[in-house]
Coordinates of C-alpha atoms in Angstrom, one line a residue:
Chain A
M1 CA 18.3 116.5 14.8
G2 CA 21.4 116.0 11.4
T3 CA 20.3 115.6 8.4
I4 CA 20.8 111.3 7.8
L5 CA 19.6 111.2 3.6
N6 CA 20.3 114.0 1.8
V7 CA 19.3 113.4 -1.7
E8 CA 20.8 116.0 -4.4
D9 CA 19.2 116.3 -8.0
I10 CA 19.0 112.9 -9.8
N11 CA 18.1 111.3 -13.3
V12 CA 18.0 107.9 -13.4
Y13 CA 17.1 106.0 -16.6
Y14 CA 15.4 102.4 -18.0
G15 CA 17.3 102.6 -20.8
S16 CA 15.6 105.7 -23.4
I17 CA 12.8 106.4 -20.4
H18 CA 13.7 109.0 -18.7
A19 CA 11.9 107.9 -15.8
I20 CA 13.3 110.1 -12.9
K21 CA 13.7 113.7 -13.7
G22 CA 16.5 115.7 -11.5
I23 CA 14.1 115.3 -8.1
S24 CA 16.0 116.5 -5.1
F25 CA 14.5 116.0 -1.1
H26 CA 16.3 114.5 2.4
V27 CA 15.7 112.4 4.8
D28 CA 16.0 113.9 9.1
E29 CA 17.4 111.8 12.4
G30 CA 14.4 110.4 13.8
E31 CA 12.1 111.1 11.3
V32 CA 9.3 109.4 9.0
V33 CA 9.1 110.9 5.8
T34 CA 7.2 109.9 3.0
L35 CA 7.0 109.5 -0.9
I36 CA 4.1 109.3 -2.3
G37 CA 2.6 109.3 -5.4
A38 CA 0.7 107.2 -7.7
N39 CA 2.0 104.4 -9.8
G40 CA 4.6 105.1 -12.1
A41 CA 5.2 108.3 -10.6
G42 CA 9.0 107.2 -10.0
K43 CA 8.9 105.8 -6.3
S44 CA 9.8 102.5 -5.8
T45 CA 12.8 103.3 -9.1
T46 CA 14.6 106.6 -6.5
L47 CA 15.1 103.8 -3.2
N48 CA 16.1 102.2 -5.8
T49 CA 18.4 104.0 -6.6
V50 CA 19.3 104.8 -2.9
A51 CA 19.7 101.3 -2.5
G52 CA 22.2 101.3 -5.0
L53 CA 20.0 98.8 -7.4
L54 CA 20.3 101.3 -9.9
R55 CA 22.6 104.8 -10.7
S56 CA 22.2 108.2 -11.2
K57 CA 23.5 110.0 -14.3
T58 CA 23.5 113.0 -11.8
G59 CA 24.0 115.0 -9.0
K60 CA 24.6 112.9 -5.7
I61 CA 23.4 110.5 -2.5
E62 CA 24.7 111.2 0.9
F63 CA 24.1 109.0 3.7
L64 CA 25.3 110.1 6.8
G65 CA 27.3 113.1 5.7
E66 CA 29.3 109.9 3.0
D67 CA 28.5 110.0 -0.7
I68 CA 26.8 106.6 -1.9
S69 CA 26.5 107.8 -5.5
N70 CA 28.8 104.9 -6.6
T71 CA 28.3 102.0 -3.5
P72 CA 27.4 98.9 -4.7
A73 CA 24.3 97.9 -3.4
H74 CA 25.7 95.1 -1.5
K75 CA 27.8 97.2 0.3
L76 CA 25.0 100.4 2.2
V77 CA 23.4 97.2 4.2
E78 CA 26.7 97.3 6.7
K79 CA 26.7 101.3 6.0
S80 CA 23.5 101.4 8.1
L81 CA 21.2 101.4 5.1
A82 CA 18.1 99.1 4.4
L83 CA 15.4 98.7 2.1
C84 CA 12.6 96.3 2.5
P85 CA 11.5 96.0 -0.8
E86 CA 8.2 96.0 -2.8
G87 CA 7.0 92.5 -2.4
R88 CA 8.8 92.0 0.1
R89 CA 10.8 89.7 -1.1
I90 CA 11.4 87.4 1.5
F91 CA 13.5 84.8 1.1
L92 CA 10.6 81.5 1.0
N93 CA 11.8 79.0 1.4
M94 CA 13.9 79.9 3.6
T95 CA 12.5 79.4 7.5
V96 CA 11.4 82.4 9.4
K97 CA 14.7 82.0 11.9
E98 CA 16.5 81.6 8.3
N99 CA 15.4 84.9 6.5
L100 CA 15.3 86.8 9.9
E101 CA 19.5 86.2 10.3
M102 CA 20.1 86.8 6.4
G103 CA 19.3 91.2 7.6
A104 CA 21.8 90.0 9.7
Y105 CA 24.2 89.4 7.7
T106 CA 26.9 92.3 7.8
L107 CA 26.7 92.3 11.5
D108 CA 30.1 91.5 13.0
K109 CA 31.5 88.5 14.0
G110 CA 31.0 89.0 17.8
T111 CA 27.2 90.4 18.2
D112 CA 24.9 88.7 19.6
I113 CA 22.7 87.7 16.5
A114 CA 20.5 86.0 18.9
G115 CA 19.5 89.2 21.0
E116 CA 19.0 90.6 17.7
I117 CA 16.4 88.6 16.5
E118 CA 14.9 88.5 19.5
K119 CA 14.6 92.4 19.7
I120 CA 12.4 91.6 16.1
Y121 CA 10.0 88.8 18.3
D122 CA 9.4 91.5 20.2
L123 CA 7.9 94.0 17.9
F124 CA 6.6 91.5 15.9
P125 CA 5.2 88.2 17.9
R126 CA 3.2 86.1 15.5
L127 CA 7.2 85.6 14.2
K128 CA 8.4 84.3 17.2
E129 CA 5.5 81.6 16.9
R130 CA 6.4 80.5 13.6
Y131 CA 10.1 80.8 13.6
K132 CA 10.8 77.6 12.0
Q133 CA 8.5 77.6 9.9
V134 CA 9.3 77.9 6.8
A135 CA 8.1 81.4 5.0
G136 CA 6.7 80.7 2.0
T137 CA 3.8 78.7 3.9
L138 CA 2.8 82.5 6.3
S139 CA 0.3 84.6 5.2
G140 CA 0.9 87.3 3.6
G141 CA 0.5 89.9 6.2
E142 CA 2.6 88.0 8.3
Q143 CA 5.3 88.1 5.2
Q144 CA 5.4 92.1 5.7
M145 CA 5.9 91.5 8.6
L146 CA 8.7 89.1 7.9
A147 CA 10.7 92.0 5.2
M148 CA 9.9 94.4 7.3
G149 CA 12.2 92.4 10.5
R150 CA 14.8 91.0 8.1
A151 CA 15.3 94.3 7.2
L152 CA 15.5 95.7 11.1
V153 CA 18.0 93.6 12.5
S154 CA 20.7 94.9 11.9
Q155 CA 19.3 98.1 13.0
P156 CA 19.8 100.2 10.7
K157 CA 20.2 104.4 11.2
L158 CA 17.4 104.7 7.9
I159 CA 14.8 101.8 6.8
M160 CA 13.3 102.1 3.5
L161 CA 10.2 100.7 3.2
D162 CA 8.3 100.6 0.1
E163 CA 4.2 99.5 0.1
P164 CA 4.8 97.9 3.1
S165 CA 0.4 97.6 3.2
M166 CA 0.6 96.5 -1.4
G167 CA -2.0 94.0 -1.8
L168 CA -3.0 93.5 1.9
A169 CA -6.7 93.3 3.4
P170 CA -7.4 96.5 5.4
I171 CA -6.6 95.5 8.8
L172 CA -2.9 94.3 8.0
I173 CA -2.4 98.0 6.7
E174 CA -3.0 98.9 9.8
Q175 CA -1.5 96.3 11.6
I176 CA 1.5 97.8 10.0
F177 CA 0.7 101.0 10.5
D178 CA 1.0 101.0 13.9
I179 CA 4.2 98.6 13.3
I180 CA 5.7 102.3 11.5
K181 CA 3.9 104.9 14.6
T182 CA 6.1 102.2 17.3
L183 CA 9.1 102.7 15.5
H184 CA 8.8 105.7 14.4
S185 CA 8.7 106.5 18.6
Q186 CA 11.7 104.1 19.4
G187 CA 13.4 107.3 17.3
V188 CA 13.7 104.0 13.4
T189 CA 14.6 107.3 10.8
I190 CA 11.9 106.3 8.1
L191 CA 11.5 106.6 4.5
L192 CA 8.5 105.8 3.3
V193 CA 6.7 104.7 -0.4
E194 CA 3.1 104.4 -0.9
Q195 CA 0.8 103.9 -2.7
N196 CA -1.7 104.4 0.3
A197 CA -1.7 108.3 1.0
Q198 CA -3.6 108.5 4.3
A199 CA -2.7 105.8 6.2
A200 CA 1.4 107.8 5.6
L201 CA 0.9 111.0 5.2
S202 CA -1.3 110.2 8.6
V203 CA 2.0 108.7 10.1
A204 CA 4.6 111.5 8.6
D205 CA 6.3 114.1 9.9
R206 CA 6.6 115.3 6.4
G207 CA 5.9 114.2 2.7
Y208 CA 7.3 114.3 -0.9
V209 CA 3.8 114.0 -3.8
M210 CA 5.8 112.4 -6.8
E211 CA 4.7 112.7 -10.2
T212 CA 5.6 111.3 -13.6
G213 CA 9.6 111.4 -11.9
T214 CA 9.2 114.9 -10.7
I215 CA 8.9 116.3 -6.9
S216 CA 5.0 118.4 -7.4
L217 CA 4.9 119.0 -4.1
T218 CA 6.3 119.2 -0.2
G219 CA 5.5 120.0 2.6
T220 CA 4.6 118.0 7.4
G221 CA 1.6 115.4 6.6
A222 CA -0.4 117.3 8.0
E223 CA -0.5 119.6 5.3
L224 CA -0.3 117.8 2.8
L225 CA -3.2 115.6 4.2
A226 CA -5.1 119.5 3.8
S227 CA -3.5 120.0 1.2
P228 CA -7.0 120.6 -1.6
E229 CA -4.5 118.5 -5.4
V230 CA -3.4 116.1 -2.6
K231 CA -7.1 115.3 -1.4
K232 CA -8.7 115.9 -5.0
A233 CA -5.3 113.7 -7.1
Y234 CA -4.5 110.8 -4.5
L235 CA -7.7 110.9 -1.4
G236 CA -10.3 110.8 -3.8
S237 CA -12.2 113.4 -2.2
Chain B
M1 CA 23.7 37.3 -7.3
S2 CA 24.4 39.1 -10.7
F3 CA 22.3 40.5 -9.9
L4 CA 23.3 42.6 -6.4
N5 CA 26.8 43.1 -8.7
Y6 CA 25.5 45.4 -11.0
L7 CA 23.6 47.2 -8.4
V8 CA 26.8 47.7 -7.1
S9 CA 28.8 48.7 -9.8
G10 CA 25.4 50.7 -10.8
L11 CA 25.8 52.8 -7.4
S12 CA 29.8 52.9 -8.1
L13 CA 29.2 55.1 -11.8
G14 CA 25.8 56.9 -9.9
S15 CA 28.0 58.4 -7.4
I16 CA 30.3 59.3 -9.8
Y17 CA 27.0 60.9 -12.0
A18 CA 26.1 62.2 -8.8
I19 CA 29.7 64.2 -7.7
I20 CA 29.9 65.6 -11.4
A21 CA 25.5 66.6 -11.3
L22 CA 26.5 69.1 -7.7
G23 CA 28.9 71.5 -9.9
Y24 CA 25.9 71.5 -12.6
T25 CA 22.7 72.5 -10.1
M26 CA 24.5 74.0 -7.9
V27 CA 26.0 76.6 -10.2
Y28 CA 22.5 76.8 -12.1
G29 CA 20.8 77.4 -8.7
I30 CA 22.5 80.6 -8.0
A31 CA 23.7 81.6 -11.4
K32 CA 21.0 80.3 -13.3
M33 CA 23.2 79.2 -16.3
L34 CA 23.8 76.2 -17.5
N35 CA 27.8 76.0 -17.6
F36 CA 28.8 73.2 -20.1
A37 CA 32.3 73.3 -19.4
H38 CA 31.4 71.8 -16.2
G39 CA 32.5 67.9 -17.5
D40 CA 35.9 69.3 -19.6
V41 CA 37.2 70.1 -16.2
I42 CA 36.6 66.5 -14.9
M43 CA 38.9 66.1 -17.9
V44 CA 41.3 68.5 -17.6
G45 CA 41.2 67.4 -13.1
S46 CA 42.1 63.8 -14.2
Y47 CA 45.1 64.9 -16.9
V48 CA 47.0 66.8 -13.6
C49 CA 46.4 63.8 -10.9
F50 CA 47.8 61.8 -13.5
F51 CA 50.9 63.8 -14.3
A52 CA 51.6 64.5 -10.4
M53 CA 50.8 60.8 -10.0
M54 CA 52.9 59.3 -13.0
R55 CA 55.6 62.2 -14.1
F56 CA 56.3 63.7 -11.1
E57 CA 55.5 60.5 -9.0
L58 CA 54.2 62.0 -6.0
P59 CA 51.5 59.3 -3.7
P60 CA 48.0 59.6 -5.0
V61 CA 46.8 61.9 -2.7
I62 CA 48.9 64.4 -3.3
G63 CA 47.7 63.8 -6.6
V64 CA 44.2 64.3 -5.9
L65 CA 44.9 67.3 -3.4
L66 CA 46.4 69.3 -7.0
A67 CA 43.5 68.3 -9.7
V68 CA 41.6 69.7 -7.0
L69 CA 43.9 72.5 -6.7
V70 CA 43.4 73.0 -10.2
C71 CA 40.3 73.2 -10.8
T72 CA 38.9 74.9 -8.3
I73 CA 41.1 77.9 -10.0
L74 CA 40.3 77.2 -13.2
G75 CA 36.8 76.8 -12.8
I76 CA 37.1 80.7 -10.7
I77 CA 39.4 82.2 -14.1
I78 CA 36.3 80.9 -16.2
E79 CA 33.8 82.5 -14.2
K80 CA 35.8 85.7 -14.2
L81 CA 36.8 85.4 -17.4
A82 CA 33.4 84.4 -19.5
Y83 CA 30.6 84.0 -17.4
K84 CA 30.9 86.8 -15.7
P85 CA 30.4 90.3 -17.8
L86 CA 27.7 88.1 -19.4
R87 CA 25.8 88.5 -16.3
S88 CA 22.8 90.8 -17.6
A89 CA 23.4 89.4 -21.3
P90 CA 20.5 87.0 -22.6
S91 CA 21.0 83.7 -21.1
L92 CA 21.5 82.1 -24.8
A93 CA 24.6 84.5 -25.3
V94 CA 25.8 82.9 -21.5
L95 CA 25.5 79.1 -23.6
I96 CA 26.5 79.5 -26.1
T97 CA 29.6 81.1 -24.6
A98 CA 29.4 77.7 -22.7
I99 CA 29.7 75.5 -25.5
G100 CA 32.7 77.9 -26.0
V101 CA 34.6 76.8 -23.2
S102 CA 34.3 73.3 -23.7
Y103 CA 35.2 73.4 -26.9
F104 CA 38.0 75.9 -25.6
L105 CA 38.8 73.8 -23.0
Q106 CA 39.4 70.6 -25.0
N107 CA 41.3 71.6 -27.8
S108 CA 43.9 73.1 -25.8
A109 CA 43.9 69.7 -24.5
L110 CA 44.7 67.7 -27.6
L111 CA 47.4 70.7 -28.2
L112 CA 49.0 69.5 -24.7
W113 CA 48.6 66.5 -24.7
T114 CA 47.6 65.2 -27.6
S115 CA 44.6 62.4 -28.4
N116 CA 47.0 59.8 -27.3
P117 CA 44.4 57.9 -24.8
K118 CA 46.6 57.3 -21.5
V119 CA 46.1 54.8 -19.7
F120 CA 44.7 56.2 -15.7
N121 CA 46.7 54.3 -12.8
S122 CA 43.8 53.5 -10.5
I123 CA 44.5 55.6 -6.9
V124 CA 44.5 52.4 -4.7
G125 CA 44.9 49.1 -5.6
K126 CA 43.2 46.2 -7.5
G127 CA 42.1 44.2 -5.2
S128 CA 38.6 43.9 -4.2
V129 CA 36.2 42.8 -0.8
N130 CA 34.8 39.9 -1.5
I131 CA 31.0 38.9 0.0
G132 CA 29.2 35.7 -0.5
A133 CA 29.4 35.9 -4.3
L134 CA 29.6 39.6 -4.2
S135 CA 32.9 40.8 -5.0
I136 CA 32.9 44.5 -4.5
S137 CA 36.5 46.3 -5.3
Y138 CA 38.5 48.9 -3.4
V139 CA 37.3 51.7 -6.0
T140 CA 33.8 51.3 -5.7
L141 CA 34.1 51.0 -2.0
L142 CA 36.1 54.4 -2.6
T143 CA 33.8 55.9 -4.9
V144 CA 31.1 55.5 -2.8
G145 CA 32.0 56.6 -0.3
I146 CA 33.4 59.8 -1.3
C147 CA 29.8 60.2 -2.7
V148 CA 28.3 59.6 0.7
V149 CA 31.5 62.3 2.6
I150 CA 30.1 64.6 0.0
M151 CA 26.2 64.8 0.5
I152 CA 26.5 65.3 4.3
V153 CA 29.2 67.4 3.9
L154 CA 27.6 69.3 1.4
T155 CA 24.3 69.7 3.5
T156 CA 25.4 70.7 6.1
F157 CA 27.8 73.6 5.3
I158 CA 24.2 74.2 2.9
N159 CA 22.1 74.4 6.0
T160 CA 24.4 75.4 8.7
T161 CA 26.9 77.9 7.8
K162 CA 26.6 81.8 7.5
M163 CA 27.8 81.3 3.7
G164 CA 25.7 78.5 2.8
K165 CA 22.6 80.1 3.7
A166 CA 23.7 83.0 1.5
M167 CA 24.2 81.0 -1.7
R168 CA 20.6 79.7 -0.9
A169 CA 20.3 83.1 -0.1
V170 CA 21.5 84.1 -3.7
S171 CA 19.7 81.1 -5.3
E172 CA 16.6 82.6 -4.2
D173 CA 16.5 85.9 -5.0
K174 CA 19.6 88.1 -5.9
G175 CA 18.5 91.0 -5.7
A176 CA 17.1 90.7 -1.9
A177 CA 21.2 89.1 -1.3
Q178 CA 22.3 92.4 -2.1
L179 CA 20.2 93.9 0.4
M180 CA 21.1 91.9 3.1
G181 CA 24.6 93.3 2.4
I182 CA 25.7 90.4 0.0
D183 CA 28.4 90.2 -2.2
V184 CA 27.0 88.2 -5.2
N185 CA 29.7 87.8 -7.5
K186 CA 31.0 86.4 -4.3
T187 CA 28.6 83.7 -4.0
I188 CA 28.7 82.9 -7.9
S189 CA 32.6 82.7 -7.6
M190 CA 32.3 80.9 -5.2
T191 CA 30.0 78.6 -6.5
F192 CA 32.2 77.8 -9.4
A193 CA 34.9 77.1 -6.8
I194 CA 33.0 74.3 -5.0
G195 CA 31.8 73.1 -8.5
S196 CA 34.6 73.0 -9.8
G197 CA 37.1 70.8 -7.0
L198 CA 33.8 68.1 -6.5
A199 CA 34.8 68.0 -10.9
A200 CA 38.2 67.0 -9.8
I201 CA 36.7 64.5 -7.6
A202 CA 35.0 62.7 -10.0
G203 CA 37.2 62.6 -12.6
V204 CA 39.9 61.3 -10.8
L205 CA 36.9 59.0 -9.1
L206 CA 35.9 58.6 -13.3
C207 CA 39.6 57.6 -14.6
S208 CA 40.3 55.6 -11.4
A209 CA 36.9 52.4 -12.6
Y210 CA 37.7 52.9 -16.4
P211 CA 40.9 54.4 -16.7
T212 CA 41.8 55.8 -20.3
L213 CA 42.2 59.3 -20.2
M214 CA 41.4 62.0 -23.4
P215 CA 40.7 65.1 -24.3
T216 CA 37.0 63.8 -24.9
T217 CA 37.2 62.2 -21.5
G218 CA 34.7 64.2 -19.7
S219 CA 32.2 64.6 -22.5
M220 CA 29.9 62.4 -22.2
P221 CA 30.0 61.9 -18.4
G222 CA 30.0 65.5 -18.5
I223 CA 26.4 65.0 -20.4
K224 CA 24.5 62.1 -18.8
A225 CA 25.5 63.8 -15.2
F226 CA 23.6 67.2 -16.5
T227 CA 20.5 64.4 -16.7
A228 CA 20.7 63.5 -13.4
A229 CA 20.3 67.0 -12.7
V230 CA 17.6 67.5 -14.8
F231 CA 16.7 64.5 -14.3
G232 CA 16.7 64.4 -10.1
G233 CA 15.9 68.4 -10.5
I234 CA 17.8 71.3 -11.2
G235 CA 19.2 73.8 -8.8
S236 CA 18.9 71.0 -5.9
I237 CA 20.9 68.9 -4.0
P238 CA 19.7 66.0 -2.7
G239 CA 17.9 65.5 -6.6
A240 CA 21.6 65.6 -8.4
F241 CA 22.4 62.7 -5.9
L242 CA 19.0 61.4 -5.9
G243 CA 20.1 61.8 -9.9
G244 CA 23.1 61.2 -10.2
I245 CA 22.7 57.7 -8.5
L246 CA 19.6 56.3 -9.8
L247 CA 21.1 57.6 -13.4
G248 CA 23.9 55.1 -12.9
V249 CA 22.2 52.2 -10.9
I250 CA 18.9 52.9 -14.9
E251 CA 21.6 52.5 -16.9
N252 CA 23.8 49.6 -15.7
F253 CA 20.8 47.5 -15.5
A254 CA 19.8 48.5 -19.6
K255 CA 23.7 47.3 -19.9
A256 CA 23.4 43.9 -18.1
Y257 CA 20.2 42.5 -19.1
I258 CA 18.7 45.0 -22.2
S259 CA 21.8 45.5 -24.5
T260 CA 25.0 47.6 -24.0
E261 CA 24.5 49.4 -26.6
F262 CA 20.7 50.7 -26.5
S263 CA 22.0 51.2 -22.4
D264 CA 22.2 55.3 -23.3
A265 CA 19.0 55.7 -25.1
I266 CA 17.2 53.5 -22.7
V267 CA 18.3 56.0 -19.6
F268 CA 18.0 59.0 -21.9
G269 CA 13.6 57.7 -22.2
V270 CA 14.1 57.2 -18.7
L271 CA 14.5 60.4 -18.1
I272 CA 11.8 61.8 -20.3
I273 CA 9.5 60.2 -18.9
V274 CA 10.2 61.9 -15.6
L275 CA 10.0 65.1 -17.7
L276 CA 7.2 64.7 -18.8
V277 CA 4.9 63.2 -15.7
K278 CA 7.4 65.3 -13.2
P279 CA 8.5 68.3 -15.6
A280 CA 10.3 69.8 -12.4
G281 CA 12.2 67.0 -11.7
L282 CA 11.4 64.1 -8.8
L283 CA 13.1 67.0 -6.7
G284 CA 12.0 70.3 -7.9
K285 CA 11.3 73.2 -6.3
Q286 CA 7.8 74.7 -7.1
V287 CA 7.0 77.3 -4.9
N288 CA 3.6 79.2 -4.6
E289 CA 4.1 82.6 -3.7
K290 CA 1.0 84.2 -1.4
V291 CA -0.4 87.6 -1.8

């Protein structure tokens, strides 16, 4: 099992605000790793930096052994790194199928794109029922499924999920986490950012707890679930 | 039957507005900026075609193709030099730059080609088709025909090709489009290329119908077409067509039945009323985000 993603000592600023203060972490092949923490701890900033939407002033980000610290965001998909962004950000005026086709944008001309999209439909049967519908007319849960499906079409080596349960009803949150478990059992490597610490830690192999731009705690999912600090701060007990 | 004649010439003028409006609306949709230099690209295209035909005595088809080529390249260069460095600047800075580019093009034309009006020879013959009392000139037929062809080709391109879909994705959400692997800069450049190429065609058709060519030739049609794009719903391609055609027809009827002097005031008055009732324009998009 090799390391897929290795992040070393990154520092990210928004203007004069020091948002990420020298954090390091790694994700190994086949793992589900979660970053948990309160609102504003820097979880999304970390994912956006790995995805190339933001830049770190120091350190390096290695993906599959290659330094990607300065690679533009649109080139990373080709390198097999996908981000399913916070707030879903699906293309609301395009149909479900067109959204999935956009996910396949970087696949080679010869690829069986219809076949790849079919695999996504197997994972999310609801999307198949609604493939002709304009994405803006989907329910919140369906939109989240579409966002995840869109990120998965290109069969990335690492998929980063930013708050997939945000704003969803409890039953839908359960469904989303079931899908994460399914993906895990299929060997997909996942970096998961969540405010729902309980759910995230119960599906994760390992986790990192973030606090105002730093990593304060790390351990296996089970260890963190049992940790008194995590319990007190994030699990409400 | 004069009503029909006014209608046909209105459709012709409206087709020209529609082709120009496409450039405004596509650039707005994708780069979220108003390219006020667009009207002056029309003028450059007309001069290129004029010199190709008059000085080098090339056939009109070659003249038009040269105009399209020059304007396409000009559009890409303008975007790269003037707008790209301002990608994350406030929109007011971009707007002022666009006005600056407009003046730059007009004054360059003034230096190169002087302010003396040139008489543009129509790219098609002077004849006309007569159906009863209705007389339709070849230029009118050509203009409306080209507008319809552009509408069909462009709609198909946007809806079915990979590049077209990528353009729609960028127009909705640049960040998300990047996460799909779409090169946003390349897409914006492509949009300027298409819009400017269309501006060249519009310029040639405009000067074929109204043969006076000056460095300021593009300004007024540019502003009218911008109005047409807003009228139809800026950012919407069908809206640009609808807005362009309606504007042309309204302008012509206003000239014919009310007053030539007041025709522009009437056109802009209609725009104001439409925007009061439908602030997003006739076909403007209004999507509500779901939670």
